[in-house]
């Protein structure tokens, strides 16, 4: 009897007719694309993900090291994959963190605007009178010592004219360029090259020099501080994707014989997911309850160090005292290397987003 074969519509591998599911990829052999099928697949995939997250949430928060240990031991269908867990929790964290960044950016721009406007606002009447008196004192001193310092009548008259015509309370010299002229160029819509040239940028300026002048121009406009904060925020996820593998590498160095690098990476994914979840909950509480006690937040943050110790203890199953020492040293080294690494990434990618 001849066996009739058909090809799977998904993987195109042949199989015997009569199978309800492809033995190679698992797709149904006769499933027409209807509205019901479309929404059933969408909802079932979402509910499957949602159920795994809910099953994984309690162990992640209250059983340090358990999920990582279960995953490396082969229990990989019951709980959410470490990579998916990290991505899901980090999206929640950065979504909530964006509200805080917007507030920081607004406050920074308000401060920046006050600083920028303060450089062009004239002084009070009392300040102008004091400046006028001080100028007159200087002129009188010059006249009394004119012969001693060798100043001619023409030079003295020119100095007198300059000091009397000077716009008191005008531009400060802290900008390093003529801010009034730069403001005029911005107002008429001049190109950045023209404005940067007026600010003093060299003719053969490279990328980084241009970015520095661009940042200075933003500050002069009153929006530079907020832009800097937003650029740094945009670079934080990239910095974390670099720091997480470095953290796993650090674990590998301290637990060299306790598994492949991938094992330590699994631990790192779950541990950073825990950190993001804690910080996300703190941000959520802070957004809802403005008067939430700060000491409680700091206590929760400090408890993450204890969580890290317990997670190492349960995952690597080493002596408690050895684990305590290693957790302290790993934390110290990571924080020591995290700061320059994070700032380097923030600087490079922050400028790239400028």
Tab-separated table of N, CA and C in Angstrom, residues 94-223:
chain	number	residue	atom	x	y	z
A	94	UNK	N	11.939	51.195	32.386
A	94	UNK	CA	12.274	52.383	31.604
A	94	UNK	C	11.027	53.186	31.239
A	95	UNK	N	9.883	52.525	31.142
A	95	UNK	CA	8.637	53.266	30.924
A	95	UNK	C	8.336	54.158	32.122
A	96	UNK	N	8.430	53.619	33.336
A	96	UNK	CA	8.184	54.412	34.542
A	96	UNK	C	9.289	55.447	34.747
A	97	UNK	N	10.522	55.053	34.434
A	97	UNK	CA	11.648	55.958	34.618
A	97	UNK	C	11.545	57.168	33.691
A	98	UNK	N	10.891	56.999	32.538
A	98	UNK	CA	10.764	58.099	31.589
A	98	UNK	C	9.980	59.263	32.188
A	99	UNK	N	8.998	58.971	33.060
A	99	UNK	CA	8.254	60.048	33.706
A	99	UNK	C	9.175	60.867	34.604
A	100	UNK	N	10.044	60.166	35.331
A	100	UNK	CA	10.996	60.853	36.202
A	100	UNK	C	11.987	61.669	35.382
A	101	UNK	N	12.439	61.105	34.268
A	101	UNK	CA	13.391	61.818	33.408
A	101	UNK	C	12.758	63.078	32.835
A	102	UNK	N	11.477	62.997	32.464
A	102	UNK	CA	10.794	64.182	31.939
A	102	UNK	C	10.741	65.291	32.985
A	103	UNK	N	10.477	64.903	34.244
A	103	UNK	CA	10.464	65.902	35.320
A	103	UNK	C	11.850	66.505	35.511
A	104	UNK	N	12.876	65.634	35.515
A	104	UNK	CA	14.257	66.125	35.648
A	104	UNK	C	14.601	67.065	34.495
A	105	UNK	N	14.226	66.677	33.292
A	105	UNK	CA	14.550	67.480	32.126
A	105	UNK	C	13.854	68.835	32.189
A	106	UNK	N	12.601	68.842	32.622
A	106	UNK	CA	11.857	70.105	32.733
A	106	UNK	C	12.503	71.020	33.771
A	107	UNK	N	12.829	70.453	34.943
A	107	UNK	CA	13.475	71.256	35.986
A	107	UNK	C	14.833	71.774	35.521
A	108	UNK	N	15.577	70.916	34.816
A	108	UNK	CA	16.892	71.325	34.331
A	108	UNK	C	16.776	72.443	33.297
A	109	UNK	N	15.778	72.340	32.420
A	109	UNK	CA	15.592	73.392	31.415
A	109	UNK	C	15.134	74.703	32.049
A	110	UNK	N	14.314	74.604	33.093
A	110	UNK	CA	13.904	75.819	33.805
A	110	UNK	C	15.111	76.513	34.419
A	111	UNK	N	15.981	75.709	35.043
A	111	UNK	CA	17.204	76.269	35.622
A	111	UNK	C	18.104	76.833	34.530
A	112	UNK	N	18.233	76.079	33.430
A	112	UNK	CA	19.068	76.517	32.310
A	112	UNK	C	18.545	77.837	31.732
A	113	UNK	N	17.219	77.955	31.625
A	113	UNK	CA	16.619	79.173	31.076
A	113	UNK	C	16.897	80.380	31.964
A	114	UNK	N	16.817	80.162	33.278
A	114	UNK	CA	17.113	81.254	34.207
A	114	UNK	C	18.564	81.701	34.076
A	115	UNK	N	19.455	80.723	33.929
A	115	UNK	CA	20.876	81.061	33.783
A	115	UNK	C	21.117	81.814	32.482
A	116	UNK	N	20.500	81.341	31.397
A	116	UNK	CA	20.697	81.991	30.103
A	116	UNK	C	20.121	83.397	30.095
A	117	UNK	N	18.935	83.558	30.672
A	117	UNK	CA	18.309	84.875	30.693
A	117	UNK	C	19.006	85.816	31.659
A	118	UNK	N	19.594	85.283	32.715
A	118	UNK	CA	20.260	86.131	33.700
A	118	UNK	C	21.448	86.858	33.088
A	119	UNK	N	22.006	86.301	32.029
A	119	UNK	CA	23.172	86.916	31.409
A	119	UNK	C	22.811	88.083	30.495
A	120	UNK	N	21.541	88.256	30.188
A	120	UNK	CA	21.144	89.355	29.311
A	120	UNK	C	20.194	90.326	29.989
A	121	UNK	N	19.799	90.041	31.227
A	121	UNK	CA	18.891	90.921	31.957
A	121	UNK	C	19.686	92.037	32.609
A	122	UNK	N	19.208	93.249	32.475
A	122	UNK	CA	19.919	94.365	33.052
A	122	UNK	C	19.803	94.347	34.567
A	123	UNK	N	20.813	94.927	35.212
A	123	UNK	CA	20.811	94.995	36.662
A	123	UNK	C	19.743	95.960	37.147
A	124	UNK	N	19.490	95.928	38.432
A	124	UNK	CA	18.524	96.822	39.045
A	124	UNK	C	19.062	98.257	39.036
A	125	UNK	N	18.161	99.200	39.324
A	125	UNK	CA	18.550	100.607	39.360
A	125	UNK	C	19.625	100.848	40.410
A	126	UNK	N	19.469	100.184	41.559
A	126	UNK	CA	20.467	100.352	42.619
A	126	UNK	C	21.826	99.819	42.188
A	127	UNK	N	21.816	98.670	41.460
A	127	UNK	CA	23.077	98.097	41.003
A	127	UNK	C	23.737	98.991	39.959
A	128	UNK	N	22.911	99.592	39.074
A	128	UNK	CA	23.475	100.485	38.063
A	128	UNK	C	24.119	101.718	38.701
A	129	UNK	N	23.488	102.216	39.770
A	129	UNK	CA	24.055	103.381	40.455
A	129	UNK	C	25.392	103.011	41.109
A	130	UNK	N	25.434	101.812	41.708
A	130	UNK	CA	26.685	101.372	42.339
A	130	UNK	C	27.782	101.210	41.290
A	131	UNK	N	27.404	100.628	40.120
A	131	UNK	CA	28.396	100.463	39.058
A	131	UNK	C	28.880	101.810	38.533
A	132	UNK	N	27.955	102.775	38.435
A	132	UNK	CA	28.335	104.109	37.967
A	132	UNK	C	29.311	104.785	38.931
A	133	UNK	N	29.038	104.623	40.225
A	133	UNK	CA	29.928	105.193	41.239
A	133	UNK	C	31.302	104.538	41.175
A	134	UNK	N	31.320	103.215	41.025
A	134	UNK	CA	32.600	102.490	40.942
A	134	UNK	C	33.395	102.923	39.714
A	135	UNK	N	32.685	103.095	38.589
A	135	UNK	CA	33.367	103.559	37.377
A	135	UNK	C	33.977	104.955	37.574
A	136	UNK	N	33.215	105.837	38.244
A	136	UNK	CA	33.718	107.181	38.477
A	136	UNK	C	34.940	107.183	39.387
A	137	UNK	N	34.931	106.274	40.383
A	137	UNK	CA	36.092	106.146	41.266
A	137	UNK	C	37.327	105.727	40.477
A	138	UNK	N	37.137	104.770	39.545
A	138	UNK	CA	38.259	104.303	38.728
A	138	UNK	C	38.770	105.437	37.845
A	139	UNK	N	37.843	106.194	37.239
A	139	UNK	CA	38.253	107.302	36.374
A	139	UNK	C	39.000	108.383	37.156
A	140	UNK	N	38.527	108.707	38.341
A	140	UNK	CA	39.207	109.705	39.175
A	140	UNK	C	40.611	109.256	39.534
A	141	UNK	N	40.747	107.946	39.838
A	141	UNK	CA	42.067	107.427	40.184
A	141	UNK	C	43.007	107.510	38.984
A	142	UNK	N	42.483	107.224	37.788
A	142	UNK	CA	43.300	107.313	36.585
A	142	UNK	C	43.750	108.756	36.334
A	143	UNK	N	42.822	109.724	36.527
A	143	UNK	CA	43.178	111.124	36.305
A	143	UNK	C	44.248	111.589	37.286
A	144	UNK	N	44.125	111.173	38.579
A	144	UNK	CA	45.085	111.599	39.586
A	144	UNK	C	46.465	111.006	39.337
A	145	UNK	N	46.509	109.832	38.727
A	145	UNK	CA	47.792	109.161	38.506
A	145	UNK	C	48.136	109.093	37.017
A	146	UNK	N	47.592	110.025	36.240
A	146	UNK	CA	47.780	110.003	34.794
A	146	UNK	C	49.248	110.081	34.402
A	147	UNK	N	49.973	110.969	35.027
A	147	UNK	CA	51.392	111.124	34.706
A	147	UNK	C	52.208	109.943	35.194
A	148	UNK	N	51.790	109.390	36.363
A	148	UNK	CA	52.552	108.278	36.939
A	148	UNK	C	52.494	107.036	36.059
A	149	UNK	N	51.316	106.761	35.498
A	149	UNK	CA	51.160	105.546	34.679
A	149	UNK	C	51.435	105.823	33.203
A	150	UNK	N	51.720	107.091	32.863
A	150	UNK	CA	52.070	107.427	31.485
A	150	UNK	C	50.911	107.400	30.527
A	151	UNK	N	49.695	107.745	30.975
A	151	UNK	CA	48.522	107.732	30.109
A	151	UNK	C	48.321	109.124	29.514
A	152	UNK	N	48.186	109.222	28.195
A	152	UNK	CA	47.982	110.507	27.529
A	152	UNK	C	46.551	110.979	27.722
A	153	UNK	N	46.307	112.248	27.399
A	153	UNK	CA	44.958	112.797	27.509
A	153	UNK	C	43.986	112.097	26.563
A	154	UNK	N	44.484	111.756	25.377
A	154	UNK	CA	43.640	111.061	24.395
A	154	UNK	C	43.232	109.677	24.894
A	155	UNK	N	44.182	108.944	25.478
A	155	UNK	CA	43.889	107.608	26.021
A	155	UNK	C	42.934	107.698	27.196
A	156	UNK	N	43.110	108.708	28.025
A	156	UNK	CA	42.222	108.882	29.171
A	156	UNK	C	40.806	109.219	28.708
A	157	UNK	N	40.700	110.072	27.695
A	157	UNK	CA	39.385	110.437	27.162
A	157	UNK	C	38.691	109.225	26.541
A	158	UNK	N	39.469	108.390	25.833
A	158	UNK	CA	38.892	107.186	25.228
A	158	UNK	C	38.400	106.219	26.303
A	159	UNK	N	39.165	106.051	27.366
A	159	UNK	CA	38.768	105.174	28.465
A	159	UNK	C	37.499	105.690	29.128
A	160	UNK	N	37.449	107.017	29.338
A	160	UNK	CA	36.267	107.632	29.939
A	160	UNK	C	35.034	107.378	29.076
A	161	UNK	N	35.194	107.538	27.760
A	161	UNK	CA	34.069	107.341	26.837
A	161	UNK	C	33.581	105.899	26.846
A	162	UNK	N	34.526	104.943	26.868
A	162	UNK	CA	34.151	103.515	26.863
A	162	UNK	C	33.392	103.154	28.128
A	163	UNK	N	33.876	103.608	29.274
A	163	UNK	CA	33.257	103.254	30.546
A	163	UNK	C	31.888	103.899	30.685
A	164	UNK	N	31.720	105.106	30.158
A	164	UNK	CA	30.436	105.771	30.266
A	164	UNK	C	29.407	105.175	29.301
A	165	UNK	N	29.877	104.689	28.144
A	165	UNK	CA	28.948	104.132	27.148
A	165	UNK	C	28.691	102.644	27.347
A	166	UNK	N	29.414	102.049	28.291
A	166	UNK	CA	29.260	100.605	28.520
A	166	UNK	C	27.855	100.310	29.026
A	167	UNK	N	27.230	99.292	28.484
A	167	UNK	CA	25.893	98.891	28.931
A	167	UNK	C	26.022	98.152	30.250
A	168	UNK	N	25.706	98.893	31.312
A	168	UNK	CA	25.835	98.278	32.629
A	168	UNK	C	24.814	97.165	32.778
A	169	UNK	N	25.247	96.104	33.391
A	169	UNK	CA	24.346	94.975	33.590
A	169	UNK	C	24.108	94.193	32.321
A	170	UNK	N	24.976	94.364	31.336
A	170	UNK	CA	24.800	93.670	30.068
A	170	UNK	C	25.331	92.260	30.132
A	171	UNK	N	25.896	91.793	29.031
A	171	UNK	CA	26.349	90.413	28.934
A	171	UNK	C	27.517	90.151	29.855
A	172	UNK	N	27.494	89.014	30.467
A	172	UNK	CA	28.625	88.581	31.260
A	172	UNK	C	29.651	87.919	30.341
A	173	UNK	N	30.861	87.835	30.806
A	173	UNK	CA	31.925	87.288	29.957
A	173	UNK	C	32.099	85.788	30.156
A	174	UNK	N	31.257	85.125	31.011
A	174	UNK	CA	31.440	83.712	31.318
A	174	UNK	C	31.152	82.811	30.128
A	175	UNK	N	30.404	83.313	29.128
A	175	UNK	CA	30.087	82.475	27.980
A	175	UNK	C	31.305	82.234	27.109
A	176	UNK	N	32.208	83.189	27.041
A	176	UNK	CA	33.365	83.041	26.176
A	176	UNK	C	33.080	83.449	24.744
A	177	UNK	N	31.875	83.997	24.470
A	177	UNK	CA	31.549	84.497	23.147
A	177	UNK	C	30.495	85.597	23.307
A	178	UNK	N	30.251	86.318	22.232
A	178	UNK	CA	29.278	87.402	22.245
A	178	UNK	C	27.878	86.799	22.196
A	179	UNK	N	27.284	86.626	23.357
A	179	UNK	CA	25.990	85.950	23.421
A	179	UNK	C	24.893	86.747	22.737
A	180	UNK	N	24.984	88.071	22.815
A	180	UNK	CA	23.980	88.907	22.173
A	180	UNK	C	23.960	88.659	20.664
A	181	UNK	N	25.136	88.571	20.053
A	181	UNK	CA	25.204	88.334	18.611
A	181	UNK	C	24.754	86.913	18.266
A	182	UNK	N	25.120	85.951	19.123
A	182	UNK	CA	24.680	84.565	18.898
A	182	UNK	C	23.163	84.476	18.989
A	183	UNK	N	22.561	85.149	19.976
A	183	UNK	CA	21.106	85.161	20.097
A	183	UNK	C	20.458	85.766	18.859
A	184	UNK	N	21.070	86.790	18.302
A	184	UNK	CA	20.540	87.413	17.087
A	184	UNK	C	20.591	86.459	15.910
A	185	UNK	N	21.701	85.709	15.793
A	185	UNK	CA	21.827	84.739	14.701
A	185	UNK	C	20.802	83.621	14.844
A	186	UNK	N	20.566	83.178	16.075
A	186	UNK	CA	19.551	82.141	16.315
A	186	UNK	C	18.176	82.675	15.941
A	187	UNK	N	17.902	83.932	16.299
A	187	UNK	CA	16.586	84.525	16.035
A	187	UNK	C	16.283	84.629	14.548
A	188	UNK	N	17.291	84.890	13.726
A	188	UNK	CA	17.054	85.027	12.282
A	188	UNK	C	17.171	83.694	11.554
A	189	UNK	N	17.438	82.614	12.293
A	189	UNK	CA	17.494	81.284	11.686
A	189	UNK	C	18.776	80.986	10.957
A	190	UNK	N	19.876	81.537	11.442
A	190	UNK	CA	21.175	81.266	10.815
A	190	UNK	C	21.553	79.798	10.986
A	191	UNK	N	22.377	79.295	10.063
A	191	UNK	CA	22.803	77.896	10.132
A	191	UNK	C	23.731	77.681	11.322
A	192	UNK	N	23.820	76.427	11.739
A	192	UNK	CA	24.677	76.111	12.890
A	192	UNK	C	26.139	76.438	12.603
A	193	UNK	N	26.586	76.234	11.367
A	193	UNK	CA	27.981	76.528	11.028
A	193	UNK	C	28.303	78.005	11.244
A	194	UNK	N	27.370	78.873	10.862
A	194	UNK	CA	27.579	80.308	11.052
A	194	UNK	C	27.610	80.647	12.540
A	195	UNK	N	26.680	80.051	13.284
A	195	UNK	CA	26.613	80.322	14.724
A	195	UNK	C	27.855	79.790	15.433
A	196	UNK	N	28.253	78.570	15.080
A	196	UNK	CA	29.440	77.983	15.714
A	196	UNK	C	30.696	78.801	15.412
A	197	UNK	N	30.777	79.341	14.200
A	197	UNK	CA	31.928	80.166	13.837
A	197	UNK	C	31.968	81.425	14.696
A	198	UNK	N	30.797	82.020	14.925
A	198	UNK	CA	30.721	83.201	15.783
A	198	UNK	C	31.102	82.856	17.220
A	199	UNK	N	30.800	81.629	17.642
A	199	UNK	CA	31.130	81.196	18.998
A	199	UNK	C	32.617	80.894	19.163
A	200	UNK	N	33.324	80.737	18.027
A	200	UNK	CA	34.761	80.523	18.111
A	200	UNK	C	35.223	79.147	17.697
A	201	UNK	N	34.346	78.342	17.068
A	201	UNK	CA	34.747	77.003	16.646
A	201	UNK	C	35.763	77.102	15.513
A	202	UNK	N	36.765	76.232	15.560
A	202	UNK	CA	37.818	76.246	14.546
A	202	UNK	C	37.275	75.795	13.193
A	203	UNK	N	37.966	76.182	12.122
A	203	UNK	CA	37.517	75.868	10.767
A	203	UNK	C	37.512	74.371	10.483
A	204	UNK	N	38.500	73.654	11.025
A	204	UNK	CA	38.624	72.217	10.775
A	204	UNK	C	38.132	71.411	11.971
A	205	UNK	N	37.079	71.866	12.589
A	205	UNK	CA	36.557	71.193	13.793
A	205	UNK	C	36.113	69.781	13.472
A	206	UNK	N	36.451	68.846	14.377
A	206	UNK	CA	36.030	67.465	14.229
A	206	UNK	C	34.679	67.224	14.878
A	207	UNK	N	34.294	65.950	14.923
A	207	UNK	CA	32.968	65.573	15.426
A	207	UNK	C	32.772	66.003	16.874
A	208	UNK	N	33.745	65.671	17.727
A	208	UNK	CA	33.585	65.944	19.146
A	208	UNK	C	33.584	67.444	19.435
A	209	UNK	N	34.408	68.204	18.704
A	209	UNK	CA	34.411	69.654	18.923
A	209	UNK	C	33.064	70.256	18.531
A	210	UNK	N	32.495	69.776	17.431
A	210	UNK	CA	31.178	70.261	17.018
A	210	UNK	C	30.115	69.939	18.061
A	211	UNK	N	30.204	68.735	18.651
A	211	UNK	CA	29.218	68.363	19.661
A	211	UNK	C	29.344	69.237	20.904
A	212	UNK	N	30.575	69.591	21.258
A	212	UNK	CA	30.786	70.467	22.413
A	212	UNK	C	30.156	71.838	22.155
A	213	UNK	N	30.367	72.378	20.951
A	213	UNK	CA	29.775	73.666	20.621
A	213	UNK	C	28.255	73.571	20.507
A	214	UNK	N	27.766	72.438	20.039
A	214	UNK	CA	26.319	72.238	19.971
A	214	UNK	C	25.726	72.226	21.374
A	215	UNK	N	26.407	71.553	22.302
A	215	UNK	CA	25.939	71.544	23.682
A	215	UNK	C	25.975	72.930	24.301
A	216	UNK	N	27.031	73.693	24.000
A	216	UNK	CA	27.135	75.061	24.510
A	216	UNK	C	26.025	75.931	23.955
A	217	UNK	N	25.693	75.738	22.684
A	217	UNK	CA	24.615	76.514	22.070
A	217	UNK	C	23.268	76.168	22.713
A	218	UNK	N	23.039	74.886	22.960
A	218	UNK	CA	21.793	74.481	23.621
A	218	UNK	C	21.675	75.119	24.998
A	219	UNK	N	22.795	75.153	25.741
A	219	UNK	CA	22.782	75.771	27.061
A	219	UNK	C	22.501	77.265	26.940
A	220	UNK	N	23.108	77.913	25.949
A	220	UNK	CA	22.873	79.342	25.738
A	220	UNK	C	21.422	79.616	25.368
A	221	UNK	N	20.787	78.658	24.669
A	221	UNK	CA	19.383	78.813	24.313
A	221	UNK	C	18.462	78.568	25.500
A	222	UNK	N	18.971	77.852	26.516
A	222	UNK	CA	18.148	77.572	27.685
A	222	UNK	C	17.593	76.172	27.746
A	223	UNK	N	18.072	75.266	26.871
A	223	UNK	CA	17.548	73.895	26.857
A	223	UNK	C	18.640	72.844	26.926
